Short mmCIF file of C-alpha atoms in Angstrom, two decimals:
data_model
loop_
_atom_site.label_atom_id
_atom_site.label_comp_id
_atom_site.label_asym_id
_atom_site.label_seq_id
_atom_site.Cartn_x
_atom_site.Cartn_y
_atom_site.Cartn_z
CA MET A 1 -66.85 -206.53 28.15
CA THR A 2 -65.96 -208.43 24.98
CA LEU A 3 -68.12 -211.50 25.65
CA PHE A 4 -71.47 -210.34 24.28
CA PRO A 5 -70.17 -208.89 20.99
CA PHE A 6 -68.10 -212.08 20.55
CA LEU A 7 -71.12 -214.31 21.15
CA GLY A 8 -73.30 -212.23 18.85
CA ARG A 9 -70.84 -211.87 15.96
CA PRO A 10 -67.79 -214.14 16.32
CA ASP A 11 -66.98 -213.41 12.69
CA ARG A 12 -66.44 -209.76 13.62
CA HIS A 13 -65.51 -209.46 17.33
CA PRO A 14 -62.67 -211.21 19.20
CA ILE A 15 -62.89 -212.02 22.89
CA LEU A 16 -60.38 -210.99 25.54
CA ARG A 17 -60.05 -213.60 28.25
CA PRO A 18 -57.51 -211.92 30.54
CA GLY A 19 -55.55 -214.99 31.60
CA SER A 20 -55.32 -217.06 28.45
CA THR A 21 -55.23 -214.17 25.97
CA ARG A 22 -52.46 -212.37 27.84
CA GLU A 23 -50.44 -215.57 28.28
CA ALA A 24 -50.82 -216.51 24.61
CA ALA A 25 -49.76 -213.03 23.48
CA GLU A 26 -46.70 -213.15 25.73
CA ARG A 27 -45.74 -216.58 24.41
CA LEU A 28 -46.17 -215.31 20.86
CA GLY A 29 -44.02 -212.27 21.61
CA ILE A 30 -46.88 -209.80 21.12
CA ASP A 31 -47.44 -206.78 23.37
CA LEU A 32 -51.18 -206.40 23.93
CA ARG A 33 -50.61 -203.31 26.08
CA PHE A 34 -52.77 -205.20 28.58
CA ASP A 35 -54.41 -203.29 31.40
CA GLU A 36 -56.99 -204.66 33.84
CA THR A 37 -59.23 -201.67 33.17
CA PRO A 38 -61.09 -201.86 29.84
CA ASN A 39 -59.40 -199.52 27.37
CA TRP A 40 -59.10 -198.95 23.65
CA ALA A 41 -55.33 -199.58 23.43
CA THR A 42 -55.67 -203.15 24.70
CA TYR A 43 -58.77 -203.88 22.61
CA SER A 44 -57.19 -202.40 19.49
CA SER A 45 -54.09 -204.56 20.01
CA LEU A 46 -56.31 -207.59 20.56
CA ARG A 47 -58.23 -206.92 17.33
CA ALA A 48 -54.98 -206.56 15.37
CA LEU A 49 -53.52 -209.77 16.84
CA SER A 50 -56.75 -211.72 16.37
CA THR A 51 -57.08 -210.57 12.76
CA ARG A 52 -53.49 -211.59 11.97
CA LEU A 53 -54.01 -214.97 13.63
CA LEU A 54 -57.26 -215.53 11.74
CA GLU A 55 -55.48 -214.80 8.46
CA ALA A 56 -52.64 -217.16 9.40
CA LEU A 57 -55.02 -219.92 10.51
CA ALA A 58 -57.44 -219.59 7.57
CA PRO A 59 -55.53 -222.09 5.39
CA SER A 60 -56.05 -224.62 8.21
CA GLY A 61 -59.80 -223.99 8.19
CA ALA A 62 -60.22 -221.12 10.69
CA SER A 63 -63.29 -219.11 9.79
CA ASP A 64 -63.96 -216.77 12.71
CA PHE A 65 -62.69 -215.55 16.08
CA ILE A 66 -63.98 -218.69 17.79
CA ASP A 67 -61.20 -220.54 15.99
CA VAL A 68 -58.73 -217.85 17.07
CA GLU A 69 -59.92 -218.17 20.69
CA ILE A 70 -59.35 -221.93 20.58
CA PHE A 71 -55.86 -221.34 19.19
CA THR A 72 -54.95 -218.71 21.82
CA HIS A 73 -56.27 -220.95 24.59
CA ALA A 74 -54.12 -223.81 23.32
CA ALA A 75 -51.13 -221.48 23.01
CA SER A 76 -51.58 -220.32 26.59
CA THR A 77 -51.67 -223.83 28.01
CA MET A 78 -49.10 -225.69 25.92
CA ARG A 79 -45.66 -226.62 27.17
CA ALA A 80 -42.71 -224.30 26.56
CA SER A 81 -41.26 -226.32 23.66
CA GLY A 82 -44.51 -226.04 21.70
CA ALA A 83 -44.74 -222.35 22.57
CA LYS A 84 -41.34 -221.72 20.97
CA ARG A 85 -42.49 -223.23 17.68
CA LEU A 86 -45.71 -221.26 17.93
CA ALA A 87 -43.79 -218.03 18.58
CA GLN A 88 -41.65 -218.62 15.50
CA ARG A 89 -44.76 -219.03 13.38
CA ALA A 90 -46.31 -215.91 14.91
CA GLU A 91 -43.18 -213.91 14.11
CA LYS A 92 -43.68 -214.81 10.46
CA VAL A 93 -47.30 -213.66 10.67
CA ALA A 94 -46.37 -210.41 12.40
CA ALA A 95 -43.73 -209.68 9.76
CA LYS A 96 -46.35 -209.64 6.99
#
């Protein structure tokens, strides 16, 4: 559901990949209000998280939601020790 808008305008639309996005959000301590059925609550939470991550990653060169997708994929597959450091950084972002 989010693939085509993401491919068309990655500067404007994030993508929700159920496995990696949900895992990354959990590791970052973020509640996406995930539901298997497409719904506004989950997408709205995804947009808010993706926007915050893009702002936090911008100083490192992130320019669109493709960069955010790469980050969330890495966050979903990294070992637990790296996830803890990532979660601490995300807490700082969420506090802004």
